[in-house]
GROMACS .gro file of C-alpha atoms in nm:
model
   91
    1MET     CA    1   7.603  -3.377   0.542
    2ASP     CA    2   7.476  -3.053   0.368
    3ASP     CA    3   7.114  -2.926   0.494
    4ALA     CA    4   7.129  -2.641   0.235
    5VAL     CA    5   6.820  -2.599   0.032
    6PRO     CA    6   6.910  -2.590  -0.353
    7GLY     CA    7   6.812  -2.278  -0.525
    8THR     CA    8   6.460  -2.174  -0.448
    9PRO     CA    9   6.252  -1.979  -0.722
   10PRO     CA   10   6.154  -1.617  -0.643
   11ALA     CA   11   5.836  -1.562  -0.428
   12ALA     CA   12   5.514  -1.552  -0.643
   13GLU     CA   13   5.463  -1.184  -0.510
   14ASP     CA   14   5.786  -1.054  -0.694
   15GLU     CA   15   5.621  -1.172  -1.051
   16PRO     CA   16   5.406  -0.935  -1.221
   17VAL     CA   17   5.043  -1.065  -1.208
   18HIS     CA   18   4.862  -1.055  -1.553
   19ASP     CA   19   4.506  -0.898  -1.521
   20PRO     CA   20   4.328  -0.944  -1.846
   21ALA     CA   21   4.057  -0.673  -1.715
   22ALA     CA   22   4.351  -0.422  -1.658
   23PRO     CA   23   4.367  -0.112  -1.872
   24ALA     CA   24   4.592  -0.197  -2.188
   25PRO     CA   25   4.616   0.053  -2.478
   26LEU     CA   26   4.531  -0.106  -2.801
   27ASN     CA   27   4.720   0.152  -3.004
   28VAL     CA   28   4.485   0.137  -3.287
   29PRO     CA   29   4.541   0.434  -3.530
   30ARG     CA   30   4.241   0.648  -3.572
   31THR     CA   31   4.267   0.863  -3.903
   32PRO     CA   32   4.092   1.197  -3.912
   33THR     CA   33   3.783   1.199  -4.135
   34GLY     CA   34   3.727   1.562  -4.178
   35ASP     CA   35   3.384   1.549  -4.005
   36ALA     CA   36   3.408   1.698  -3.672
   37GLY     CA   37   3.132   1.493  -3.522
   38VAL     CA   38   3.272   1.182  -3.640
   39ASP     CA   39   3.631   1.274  -3.558
   40ALA     CA   40   3.510   1.332  -3.193
   41ALA     CA   41   3.352   0.998  -3.165
   42LEU     CA   42   3.640   0.820  -3.290
   43ASP     CA   43   3.878   1.020  -3.050
   44ARG     CA   44   3.632   0.888  -2.774
   45LEU     CA   45   3.754   0.539  -2.855
   46GLY     CA   46   4.083   0.647  -2.702
   47ASP     CA   47   3.908   0.664  -2.365
   48ALA     CA   48   3.875   0.307  -2.368
   49ASP     CA   49   4.260   0.265  -2.351
   50HIS     CA   50   4.260   0.396  -1.983
   51LEU     CA   51   3.984   0.179  -1.861
   52ALA     CA   52   3.950  -0.161  -1.739
   53THR     CA   53   3.759  -0.398  -1.987
   54ASP     CA   54   3.436  -0.353  -1.787
   55GLY     CA   55   3.436   0.008  -1.853
   56HIS     CA   56   3.464  -0.031  -2.239
   57LEU     CA   57   3.103  -0.096  -2.302
   58GLU     CA   58   3.009   0.276  -2.195
   59VAL     CA   59   3.266   0.411  -2.447
   60TYR     CA   60   3.163   0.201  -2.721
   61GLU     CA   61   2.803   0.271  -2.658
   62ASP     CA   62   2.867   0.638  -2.661
   63VAL     CA   63   3.059   0.622  -2.969
   64HIS     CA   64   2.816   0.423  -3.164
   65ARG     CA   65   2.548   0.676  -3.046
   66GLY     CA   66   2.765   0.968  -3.189
   67LEU     CA   67   2.827   0.792  -3.511
   68ARG     CA   68   2.452   0.685  -3.564
   69ASP     CA   69   2.354   1.058  -3.495
   70ALA     CA   70   2.633   1.175  -3.753
   71LEU     CA   71   2.455   0.934  -4.005
   72THR     CA   72   2.106   1.043  -3.906
   73ALA     CA   73   2.221   1.414  -3.963
   74LEU     CA   74   2.315   1.332  -4.326
   75ASP     CA   75   1.957   1.236  -4.388
   76VAL     CA   76   1.837   1.578  -4.259
   77ARG     CA   77   2.056   1.784  -4.463
   78PRO     CA   78   1.946   1.933  -4.787
   79GLY     CA   79   2.140   1.770  -5.071
   80PRO     CA   80   2.205   1.959  -5.385
   81PRO     CA   81   1.921   2.026  -5.605
   82ALA     CA   82   1.796   1.755  -5.857
   83PRO     CA   83   1.906   1.808  -6.212
   84PRO     CA   84   1.621   1.919  -6.445
   85MET     CA   85   1.430   1.646  -6.610
   86PRO     CA   86   1.498   1.657  -7.007
   87HIS     CA   87   1.167   1.723  -7.176
   88ALA     CA   88   1.103   1.468  -7.446
   89PRO     CA   89   0.997   1.609  -7.760
   90ARG     CA   90   0.629   1.593  -7.845
   91SER     CA   91   0.504   1.414  -8.148
   0.00000   0.00000   0.00000
């Protein structure tokens, strides 16, 4: 009679544990826009790749704040002068 135990599976400690909150790069490409403020905010998104999911909110709020500031700055800049109004001939 053979008392040997048939092949046992490897110990659970040897298997990698999937941690959904662990840092995982999303590898989302970010194309430069040409606006330094917007590009800096978009580059900041890359910081989330190195943080656990519970750290993403701070990055997203920071990026949102930067993009909102860039949009607000557009309202402050003077635009090109308005074209002159054509004068209607008087009758």
